[in-house]
PDB file of C-alpha atoms in Angstrom:
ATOM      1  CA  UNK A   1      12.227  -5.515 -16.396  1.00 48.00           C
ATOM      2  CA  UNK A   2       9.125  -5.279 -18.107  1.00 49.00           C
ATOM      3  CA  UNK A   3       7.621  -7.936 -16.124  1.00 50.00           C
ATOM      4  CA  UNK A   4       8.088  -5.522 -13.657  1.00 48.00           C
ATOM      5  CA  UNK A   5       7.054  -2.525 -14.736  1.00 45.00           C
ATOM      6  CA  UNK A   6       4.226  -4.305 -15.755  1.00 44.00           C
ATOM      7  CA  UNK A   7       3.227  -5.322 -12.123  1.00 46.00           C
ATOM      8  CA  UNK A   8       3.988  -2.142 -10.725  1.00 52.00           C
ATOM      9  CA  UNK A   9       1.578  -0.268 -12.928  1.00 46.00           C
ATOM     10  CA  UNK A  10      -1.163  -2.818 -12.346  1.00 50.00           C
ATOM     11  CA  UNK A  11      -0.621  -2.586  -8.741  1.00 53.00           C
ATOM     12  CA  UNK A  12      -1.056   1.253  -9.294  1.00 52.00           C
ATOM     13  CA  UNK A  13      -4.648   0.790 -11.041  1.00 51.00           C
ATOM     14  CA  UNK A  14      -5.496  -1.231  -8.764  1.00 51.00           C
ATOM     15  CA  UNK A  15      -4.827   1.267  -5.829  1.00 51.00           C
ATOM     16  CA  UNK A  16      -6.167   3.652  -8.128  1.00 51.00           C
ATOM     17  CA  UNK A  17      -9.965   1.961  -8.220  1.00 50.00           C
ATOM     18  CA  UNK A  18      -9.880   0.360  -4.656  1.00 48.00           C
ATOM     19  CA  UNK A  19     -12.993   2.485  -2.043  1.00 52.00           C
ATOM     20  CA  UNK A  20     -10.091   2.097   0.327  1.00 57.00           C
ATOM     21  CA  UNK A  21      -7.079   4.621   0.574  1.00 63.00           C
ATOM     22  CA  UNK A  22      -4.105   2.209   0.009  1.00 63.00           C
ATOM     23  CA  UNK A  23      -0.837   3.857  -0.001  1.00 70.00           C
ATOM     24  CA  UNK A  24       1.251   2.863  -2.579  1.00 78.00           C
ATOM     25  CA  UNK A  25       4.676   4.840  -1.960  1.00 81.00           C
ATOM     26  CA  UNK A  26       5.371   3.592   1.824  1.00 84.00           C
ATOM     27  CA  UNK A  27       6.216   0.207   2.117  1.00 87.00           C
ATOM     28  CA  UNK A  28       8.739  -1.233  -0.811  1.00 91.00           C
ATOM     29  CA  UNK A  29      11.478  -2.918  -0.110  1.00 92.00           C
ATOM     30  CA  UNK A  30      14.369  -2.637  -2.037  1.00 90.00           C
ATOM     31  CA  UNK A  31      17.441  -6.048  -3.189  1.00 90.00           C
ATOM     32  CA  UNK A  32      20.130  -5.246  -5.923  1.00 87.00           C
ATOM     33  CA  UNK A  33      20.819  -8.225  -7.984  1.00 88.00           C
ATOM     34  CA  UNK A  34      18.477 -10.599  -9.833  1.00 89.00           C
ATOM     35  CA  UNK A  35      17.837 -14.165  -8.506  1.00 90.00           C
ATOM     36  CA  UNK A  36      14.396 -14.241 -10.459  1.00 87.00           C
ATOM     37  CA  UNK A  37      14.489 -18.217  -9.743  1.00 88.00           C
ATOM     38  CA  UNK A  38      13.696 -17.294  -5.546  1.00 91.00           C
ATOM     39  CA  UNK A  39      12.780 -13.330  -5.970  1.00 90.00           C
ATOM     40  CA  UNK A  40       9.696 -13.795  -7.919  1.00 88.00           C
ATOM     41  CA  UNK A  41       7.929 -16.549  -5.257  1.00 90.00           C
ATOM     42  CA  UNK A  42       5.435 -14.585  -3.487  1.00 86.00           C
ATOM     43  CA  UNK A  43       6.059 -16.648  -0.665  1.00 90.00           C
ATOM     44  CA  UNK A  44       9.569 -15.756  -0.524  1.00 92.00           C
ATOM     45  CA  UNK A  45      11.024 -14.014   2.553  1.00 93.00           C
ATOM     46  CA  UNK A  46      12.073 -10.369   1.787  1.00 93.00           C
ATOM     47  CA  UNK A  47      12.610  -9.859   5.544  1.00 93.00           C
ATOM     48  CA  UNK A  48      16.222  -9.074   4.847  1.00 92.00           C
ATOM     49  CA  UNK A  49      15.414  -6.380   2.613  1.00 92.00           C
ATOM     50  CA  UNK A  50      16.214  -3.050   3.083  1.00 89.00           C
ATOM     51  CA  UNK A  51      13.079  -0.656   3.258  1.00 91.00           C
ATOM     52  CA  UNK A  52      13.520   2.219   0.012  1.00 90.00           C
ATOM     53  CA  UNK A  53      11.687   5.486  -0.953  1.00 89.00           C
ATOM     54  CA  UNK A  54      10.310   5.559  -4.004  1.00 87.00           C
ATOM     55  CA  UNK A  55      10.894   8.794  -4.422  1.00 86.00           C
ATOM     56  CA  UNK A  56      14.604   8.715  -4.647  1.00 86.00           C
ATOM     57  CA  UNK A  57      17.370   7.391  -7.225  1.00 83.00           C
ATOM     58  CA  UNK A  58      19.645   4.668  -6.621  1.00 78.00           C
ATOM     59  CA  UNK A  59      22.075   6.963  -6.506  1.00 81.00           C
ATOM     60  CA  UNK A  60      20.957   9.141  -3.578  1.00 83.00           C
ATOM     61  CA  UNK A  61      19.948   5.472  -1.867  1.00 82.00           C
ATOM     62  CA  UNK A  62      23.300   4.408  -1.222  1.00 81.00           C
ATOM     63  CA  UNK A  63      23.897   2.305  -4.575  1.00 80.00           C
ATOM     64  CA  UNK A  64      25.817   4.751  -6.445  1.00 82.00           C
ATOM     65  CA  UNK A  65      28.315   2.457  -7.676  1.00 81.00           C
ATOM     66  CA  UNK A  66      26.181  -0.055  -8.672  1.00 78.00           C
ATOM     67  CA  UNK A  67      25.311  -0.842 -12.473  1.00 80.00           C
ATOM     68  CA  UNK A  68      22.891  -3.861 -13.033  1.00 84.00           C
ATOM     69  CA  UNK A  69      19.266  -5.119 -11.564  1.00 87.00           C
ATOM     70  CA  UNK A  70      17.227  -4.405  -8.729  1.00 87.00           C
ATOM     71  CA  UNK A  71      14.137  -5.985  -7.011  1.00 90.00           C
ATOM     72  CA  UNK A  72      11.381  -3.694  -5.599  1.00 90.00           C
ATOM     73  CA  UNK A  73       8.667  -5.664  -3.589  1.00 92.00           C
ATOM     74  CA  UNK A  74       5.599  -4.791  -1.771  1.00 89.00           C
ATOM     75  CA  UNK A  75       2.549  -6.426   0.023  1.00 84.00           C
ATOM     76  CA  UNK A  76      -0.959  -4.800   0.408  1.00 79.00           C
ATOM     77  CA  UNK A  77      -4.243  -6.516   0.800  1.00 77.00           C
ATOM     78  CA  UNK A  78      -6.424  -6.704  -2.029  1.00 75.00           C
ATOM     79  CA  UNK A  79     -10.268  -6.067  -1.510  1.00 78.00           C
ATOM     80  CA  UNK A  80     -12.348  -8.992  -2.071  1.00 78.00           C
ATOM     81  CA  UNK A  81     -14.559  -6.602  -4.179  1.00 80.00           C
ATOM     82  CA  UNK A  82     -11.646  -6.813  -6.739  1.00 78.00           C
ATOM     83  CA  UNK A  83     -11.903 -10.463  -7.017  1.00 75.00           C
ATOM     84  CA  UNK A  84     -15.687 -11.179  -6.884  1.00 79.00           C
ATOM     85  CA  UNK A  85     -16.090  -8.252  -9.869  1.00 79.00           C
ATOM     86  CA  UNK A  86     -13.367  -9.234 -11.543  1.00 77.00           C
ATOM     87  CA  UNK A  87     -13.698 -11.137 -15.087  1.00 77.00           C
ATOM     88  CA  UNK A  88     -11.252 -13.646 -14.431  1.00 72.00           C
ATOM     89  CA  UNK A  89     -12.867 -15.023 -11.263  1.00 66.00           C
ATOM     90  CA  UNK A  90      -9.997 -17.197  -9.267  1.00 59.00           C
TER      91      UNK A  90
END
């Protein structure tokens, strides 16, 4: 979970600095479970997944029931900017 949070935040600054406007509430897609071994391969095919807003609770989404993890993925395009300024180059 931390992992997580840690990724979403980044991917927050990130929006945050880009010239761009880059929404970053529309397009997440939502899994329950945890099967970290496929789930965390950024090549993996989320297809499948159901789009979610952000700005609900799992409850109101449908998962009321459910007690346990949940994935939350999205893509966006990162400026090139980013990378040729960045510190860690590559």
């Amino acid at each position: 979970m931390k992992i997580i949070s840690i990724l979403i935040l980044s991917g927050f600054f990130l929006c945050a600095a880009s010239a761009q406007p880059i929404s970053i509430l529309d397009g997440w897609k939502f899994k329950m479970g945890d099967d970290v071994a496929q789930w965390k391969d950024p090549g993996f095919d989320d297809s499948g997944w159901a789009p979610v807003d952000l700005k609900k609770n799992w409850n109101n989404l449908g998962y009321e029931d459910q007690v346990g993890f949940g994935w939350y993925r999205k893509w966006f395009d990162l400026p090139g900017s980013f990378k040729e300024k960045s510190f860690l180059k590559g």
